[in-house]
mmCIF file of C-alpha atoms in Angstrom:
data_model
loop_
_atom_site.group_PDB
_atom_site.id
_atom_site.type_symbol
_atom_site.label_atom_id
_atom_site.label_comp_id
_atom_site.label_asym_id
_atom_site.label_seq_id
_atom_site.Cartn_x
_atom_site.Cartn_y
_atom_site.Cartn_z
ATOM 1 C CA UNK H 1 -18.161 -1.769 5.046
ATOM 2 C CA UNK H 2 -15.390 -1.354 2.224
ATOM 3 C CA UNK H 3 -13.302 -4.424 1.871
ATOM 4 C CA UNK H 4 -10.919 -6.123 -0.555
ATOM 5 C CA UNK H 5 -10.496 -9.900 -0.389
ATOM 6 C CA UNK H 6 -7.663 -11.757 -2.123
ATOM 7 C CA UNK H 7 -8.389 -15.424 -1.481
ATOM 8 C CA UNK H 8 -5.242 -16.829 -2.555
ATOM 9 C CA UNK H 9 -2.036 -16.178 -0.606
ATOM 10 C CA UNK H 10 0.227 -18.094 -3.165
ATOM 11 C CA UNK H 11 -0.361 -18.737 -6.830
ATOM 12 C CA UNK H 12 2.274 -20.977 -8.291
ATOM 13 C CA UNK H 13 2.388 -21.620 -12.182
ATOM 14 C CA UNK H 14 4.815 -22.602 -14.975
ATOM 15 C CA UNK H 15 6.207 -20.180 -17.319
ATOM 16 C CA UNK H 16 3.828 -19.722 -20.310
ATOM 17 C CA UNK H 17 0.660 -20.818 -18.356
ATOM 18 C CA UNK H 18 -2.097 -18.494 -17.945
ATOM 19 C CA UNK H 19 -2.553 -16.427 -14.662
ATOM 20 C CA UNK H 20 -5.544 -15.033 -12.786
ATOM 21 C CA UNK H 21 -5.237 -13.560 -9.505
ATOM 22 C CA UNK H 22 -8.512 -13.059 -7.870
ATOM 23 C CA UNK H 23 -9.815 -9.969 -6.245
ATOM 24 C CA UNK H 24 -13.320 -9.428 -4.839
ATOM 25 C CA UNK H 25 -14.599 -6.166 -3.071
ATOM 26 C CA UNK H 26 -17.230 -4.853 -1.049
ATOM 27 C CA UNK H 27 -18.249 -1.228 -1.680
ATOM 28 C CA UNK H 28 -21.416 0.681 -2.202
ATOM 29 C CA UNK H 29 -21.561 3.080 -5.172
ATOM 30 C CA UNK H 30 -18.901 3.296 -7.939
ATOM 31 C CA UNK H 31 -15.619 1.854 -6.912
ATOM 32 C CA UNK H 32 -12.158 2.636 -8.294
ATOM 33 C CA UNK H 33 -9.924 -0.306 -8.267
ATOM 34 C CA UNK H 34 -6.298 -0.900 -8.604
ATOM 35 C CA UNK H 35 -3.569 -3.581 -8.813
ATOM 36 C CA UNK H 36 -0.135 -2.791 -7.256
ATOM 37 C CA UNK H 37 2.753 -5.107 -7.570
ATOM 38 C CA UNK H 38 5.905 -5.432 -5.378
ATOM 39 C CA UNK H 39 8.893 -7.194 -7.154
ATOM 40 C CA UNK H 40 11.748 -8.516 -4.905
ATOM 41 C CA UNK H 41 13.617 -5.917 -3.228
ATOM 42 C CA UNK H 42 11.661 -3.188 -4.841
ATOM 43 C CA UNK H 43 8.923 -0.767 -3.529
ATOM 44 C CA UNK H 44 5.139 -1.089 -4.096
ATOM 45 C CA UNK H 45 4.181 0.260 -7.519
ATOM 46 C CA UNK H 46 1.052 0.918 -9.490
ATOM 47 C CA UNK H 47 0.455 -1.827 -12.120
ATOM 48 C CA UNK H 48 -2.823 -0.771 -13.519
ATOM 49 C CA UNK H 49 -6.183 1.017 -12.459
ATOM 50 C CA UNK H 50 -9.496 0.064 -13.819
ATOM 51 C CA UNK H 51 -10.490 3.441 -15.136
ATOM 52 C CA UNK H 52 -7.614 3.531 -17.499
ATOM 53 C CA UNK H 53 -8.534 0.280 -19.253
ATOM 54 C CA UNK H 54 -4.948 -0.434 -20.155
ATOM 55 C CA UNK H 55 -2.750 -3.416 -20.403
ATOM 56 C CA UNK H 56 0.632 -3.144 -18.395
ATOM 57 C CA UNK H 57 3.228 -5.836 -19.049
ATOM 58 C CA UNK H 58 0.567 -7.965 -20.613
ATOM 59 C CA UNK H 59 -1.735 -7.722 -17.563
ATOM 60 C CA UNK H 60 -5.374 -6.854 -17.723
ATOM 61 C CA UNK H 61 -8.043 -6.410 -15.315
ATOM 62 C CA UNK H 62 -11.778 -6.179 -15.846
ATOM 63 C CA UNK H 63 -14.248 -4.724 -13.282
ATOM 64 C CA UNK H 64 -17.195 -6.926 -12.890
ATOM 65 C CA UNK H 65 -19.825 -5.059 -10.768
ATOM 66 C CA UNK H 66 -22.209 -7.862 -10.868
ATOM 67 C CA UNK H 67 -19.738 -10.228 -9.223
ATOM 68 C CA UNK H 68 -18.077 -7.386 -7.420
ATOM 69 C CA UNK H 69 -14.703 -8.795 -8.773
ATOM 70 C CA UNK H 70 -11.588 -7.169 -10.391
ATOM 71 C CA UNK H 71 -9.410 -10.228 -11.057
ATOM 72 C CA UNK H 72 -5.947 -9.601 -12.747
ATOM 73 C CA UNK H 73 -5.048 -11.791 -15.712
ATOM 74 C CA UNK H 74 -2.166 -12.582 -18.089
ATOM 75 C CA UNK H 75 -2.435 -15.269 -20.875
ATOM 76 C CA UNK H 76 1.360 -16.377 -20.708
ATOM 77 C CA UNK H 77 3.137 -15.874 -17.429
ATOM 78 C CA UNK H 78 6.880 -14.837 -17.258
ATOM 79 C CA UNK H 79 9.378 -15.655 -14.679
ATOM 80 C CA UNK H 80 9.841 -11.894 -14.140
ATOM 81 C CA UNK H 81 6.201 -11.590 -13.191
ATOM 82 C CA UNK H 82 6.970 -13.408 -9.977
ATOM 83 C CA UNK H 83 6.093 -10.992 -7.134
ATOM 84 C CA UNK H 84 3.476 -9.845 -4.528
ATOM 85 C CA UNK H 85 0.323 -8.552 -6.052
ATOM 86 C CA UNK H 86 -2.006 -6.329 -4.173
ATOM 87 C CA UNK H 87 -5.539 -5.346 -5.176
ATOM 88 C CA UNK H 88 -6.820 -2.028 -3.863
ATOM 89 C CA UNK H 89 -9.865 0.007 -3.664
ATOM 90 C CA UNK H 90 -10.061 3.842 -3.295
ATOM 91 C CA UNK H 91 -11.820 4.499 -0.153
ATOM 92 C CA UNK H 92 -14.613 7.078 0.328
ATOM 93 C CA UNK H 93 -13.160 10.693 0.580
ATOM 94 C CA UNK H 94 -10.600 9.708 -2.123
ATOM 95 C CA UNK H 95 -7.948 9.842 0.454
ATOM 96 C CA UNK H 96 -6.900 6.481 1.086
ATOM 97 C CA UNK H 97 -6.462 3.036 -0.464
ATOM 98 C CA UNK H 98 -7.964 -0.299 1.029
ATOM 99 C CA UNK H 99 -5.626 -3.205 0.316
ATOM 100 C CA UNK H 100 -6.199 -6.918 0.133
ATOM 101 C CA UNK H 101 -3.804 -9.278 1.837
ATOM 102 C CA UNK H 102 -1.907 -9.838 -1.323
ATOM 103 C CA UNK H 103 -1.206 -12.867 -3.461
ATOM 104 C CA UNK H 104 2.327 -14.058 -4.049
ATOM 105 C CA UNK H 105 2.679 -15.024 -7.726
ATOM 106 C CA UNK H 106 5.574 -17.585 -8.212
ATOM 107 C CA UNK H 107 6.338 -18.377 -11.837
ATOM 108 C CA UNK H 108 8.532 -21.399 -12.338
ATOM 109 C CA UNK H 109 10.756 -22.192 -15.397
ATOM 110 C CA UNK U 1 13.678 12.622 -8.326
ATOM 111 C CA UNK U 2 14.438 10.107 -5.819
ATOM 112 C CA UNK U 3 10.950 9.258 -5.045
ATOM 113 C CA UNK U 4 9.548 8.724 -1.582
ATOM 114 C CA UNK U 5 12.359 8.351 0.958
ATOM 115 C CA UNK U 6 11.681 6.740 4.251
ATOM 116 C CA UNK U 7 14.340 6.251 7.055
ATOM 117 C CA UNK U 8 15.251 4.249 8.830
ATOM 118 C CA UNK U 9 14.761 1.227 6.848
ATOM 119 C CA UNK U 10 14.841 -0.878 9.850
ATOM 120 C CA UNK U 11 14.395 0.194 13.516
ATOM 121 C CA UNK U 12 14.807 -1.986 16.640
ATOM 122 C CA UNK U 13 13.141 -0.628 19.922
ATOM 123 C CA UNK U 14 12.755 -2.169 23.280
ATOM 124 C CA UNK U 15 9.167 -2.231 24.833
ATOM 125 C CA UNK U 16 8.384 1.219 26.341
ATOM 126 C CA UNK U 17 10.638 3.235 24.097
ATOM 127 C CA UNK U 18 9.747 5.739 21.511
ATOM 128 C CA UNK U 19 9.822 5.194 17.653
ATOM 129 C CA UNK U 20 10.162 7.769 15.232
ATOM 130 C CA UNK U 21 9.618 7.059 11.374
ATOM 131 C CA UNK U 22 10.523 9.599 8.802
ATOM 132 C CA UNK U 23 9.146 10.140 5.366
ATOM 133 C CA UNK U 24 10.219 12.697 2.704
ATOM 134 C CA UNK U 25 7.506 12.780 -0.188
ATOM 135 C CA UNK U 26 8.403 12.920 -3.717
ATOM 136 C CA UNK U 27 9.473 16.631 -5.144
ATOM 137 C CA UNK U 28 6.407 18.637 -5.477
ATOM 138 C CA UNK U 29 4.084 16.278 -3.537
ATOM 139 C CA UNK U 30 2.195 17.887 -0.599
ATOM 140 C CA UNK U 31 -0.027 14.957 0.190
ATOM 141 C CA UNK U 32 1.408 12.207 2.490
ATOM 142 C CA UNK U 33 -0.179 8.804 3.609
ATOM 143 C CA UNK U 34 0.869 6.317 6.180
ATOM 144 C CA UNK U 35 0.091 2.647 6.050
ATOM 145 C CA UNK U 36 0.890 -0.199 8.400
ATOM 146 C CA UNK U 37 1.360 -3.851 7.303
ATOM 147 C CA UNK U 38 1.273 -6.619 9.813
ATOM 148 C CA UNK U 39 2.606 -9.865 8.808
ATOM 149 C CA UNK U 40 0.470 -11.895 6.346
ATOM 150 C CA UNK U 41 -1.724 -8.908 5.966
ATOM 151 C CA UNK U 42 -2.251 -6.159 3.441
ATOM 152 C CA UNK U 43 -1.481 -2.469 4.019
ATOM 153 C CA UNK U 44 -3.890 -0.741 6.387
ATOM 154 C CA UNK U 45 -4.363 2.890 6.087
ATOM 155 C CA UNK U 46 -3.442 4.999 9.237
ATOM 156 C CA UNK U 47 -3.355 8.734 8.365
ATOM 157 C CA UNK U 48 -3.500 11.277 5.503
ATOM 158 C CA UNK U 49 -1.885 14.411 5.902
ATOM 159 C CA UNK U 50 -1.207 17.614 3.933
ATOM 160 C CA UNK U 51 1.403 20.294 4.766
ATOM 161 C CA UNK U 52 0.963 21.093 8.496
ATOM 162 C CA UNK U 53 -2.677 19.547 8.481
ATOM 163 C CA UNK U 54 -4.082 16.212 9.414
ATOM 164 C CA UNK U 55 -6.899 15.424 6.951
ATOM 165 C CA UNK U 56 -7.907 11.921 7.887
ATOM 166 C CA UNK U 57 -6.557 10.010 10.921
ATOM 167 C CA UNK U 58 -9.316 7.420 10.917
ATOM 168 C CA UNK U 59 -6.771 4.563 10.812
ATOM 169 C CA UNK U 60 -4.707 5.735 13.673
ATOM 170 C CA UNK U 61 -4.686 4.060 17.101
ATOM 171 C CA UNK U 62 -6.232 6.332 19.623
ATOM 172 C CA UNK U 63 -3.241 6.259 21.991
ATOM 173 C CA UNK U 64 0.405 6.427 21.615
ATOM 174 C CA UNK U 65 0.463 7.140 17.845
ATOM 175 C CA UNK U 66 0.719 10.647 16.392
ATOM 176 C CA UNK U 67 1.789 11.975 12.956
ATOM 177 C CA UNK U 68 2.864 15.413 11.727
ATOM 178 C CA UNK U 69 3.899 16.873 8.244
ATOM 179 C CA UNK U 70 5.500 20.212 9.268
ATOM 180 C CA UNK U 71 5.978 23.078 6.662
ATOM 181 C CA UNK U 72 9.634 22.296 6.395
ATOM 182 C CA UNK U 73 11.238 18.848 6.809
ATOM 183 C CA UNK U 74 9.697 15.295 6.431
ATOM 184 C CA UNK U 75 6.485 13.797 7.782
ATOM 185 C CA UNK U 76 7.110 12.038 11.218
ATOM 186 C CA UNK U 77 5.182 9.110 12.431
ATOM 187 C CA UNK U 78 5.664 8.881 16.164
ATOM 188 C CA UNK U 79 4.877 5.918 18.338
ATOM 189 C CA UNK U 80 5.263 6.290 21.990
ATOM 190 C CA UNK U 81 5.720 3.611 24.607
ATOM 191 C CA UNK U 82 6.018 0.784 22.040
ATOM 192 C CA UNK U 83 4.721 -2.596 22.585
ATOM 193 C CA UNK U 84 5.356 -5.938 20.812
ATOM 194 C CA UNK U 85 2.150 -5.542 18.643
ATOM 195 C CA UNK U 86 3.477 -2.474 17.028
ATOM 196 C CA UNK U 87 6.013 -4.481 15.128
ATOM 197 C CA UNK U 88 5.138 -4.240 11.640
ATOM 198 C CA UNK U 89 6.334 -2.580 8.275
ATOM 199 C CA UNK U 90 5.216 1.235 8.012
ATOM 200 C CA UNK U 91 4.995 2.591 4.619
ATOM 201 C CA UNK U 92 4.624 6.113 3.495
ATOM 202 C CA UNK U 93 3.260 7.427 0.226
ATOM 203 C CA UNK U 94 2.865 10.531 -1.508
ATOM 204 C CA UNK U 95 0.879 12.309 -4.166
ATOM 205 C CA UNK U 96 0.345 15.634 -5.817
ATOM 206 C CA UNK U 97 -3.362 15.654 -5.240
ATOM 207 C CA UNK U 98 -6.482 13.639 -4.467
ATOM 208 C CA UNK U 99 -5.999 9.897 -5.228
ATOM 209 C CA UNK U 100 -9.086 9.827 -7.794
ATOM 210 C CA UNK U 101 -6.946 12.083 -10.118
ATOM 211 C CA UNK U 102 -3.218 11.335 -9.104
ATOM 212 C CA UNK U 103 -1.428 8.161 -8.474
ATOM 213 C CA UNK U 104 0.168 7.443 -5.056
ATOM 214 C CA UNK U 105 3.822 6.687 -4.875
ATOM 215 C CA UNK U 106 5.330 4.501 -2.129
ATOM 216 C CA UNK U 107 8.446 4.382 -0.088
ATOM 217 C CA UNK U 108 10.434 1.374 0.690
ATOM 218 C CA UNK U 109 8.993 1.218 4.209
ATOM 219 C CA UNK U 110 10.411 0.973 7.705
ATOM 220 C CA UNK U 111 10.408 -2.370 9.395
ATOM 221 C CA UNK U 112 9.845 -1.858 13.069
ATOM 222 C CA UNK U 113 10.884 -4.452 15.423
ATOM 223 C CA UNK U 114 9.916 -4.359 19.192
ATOM 224 C CA UNK U 115 12.115 -6.429 21.519
#
């Protein structure tokens, strides 16, 4: 079965601290993984996808097939990073995303 | 480009009534997806449509739910005889093509509350 697990509902850190939002997946084959972010009062938007290997707003995520993980990391959190973060996998047939339950990141001054 | 537009933003219905949720995709997008988000959960795929065709409805409940994307006008998600368990946020997304090549853009969602 295809599944995405985000074990933490809430992650609370202080400004300047490192951040790691965990994501584990269950998928047979070559997965395509994404991180979406929803800031307060804004719509869900794509943050990054693993195939582009890019860094957006200082965030990076590495696909670890051995551990079936796609954790999102940032070395120094900013207050404006406070948001809901969703990890997602592209389902078979490439016509839907399968989302985790989300992690709320709260960055305190 | 105003992005994906969903209306209404909030919808209140009594049990047994019908709920109609509308989604206008981004200009130039012919692929529409509906997701449902229950409290404390992630978005769950419901249905994928292209103009006038349902491509994948594997996430749709078998009864009371239907979706369409007519040649003209917005995509409609219709829930007949609503029950309390239908209370959720319903999100629409659109793309220009298959998600392996094209990003998916989301609307603000419709919050459906059943009294």
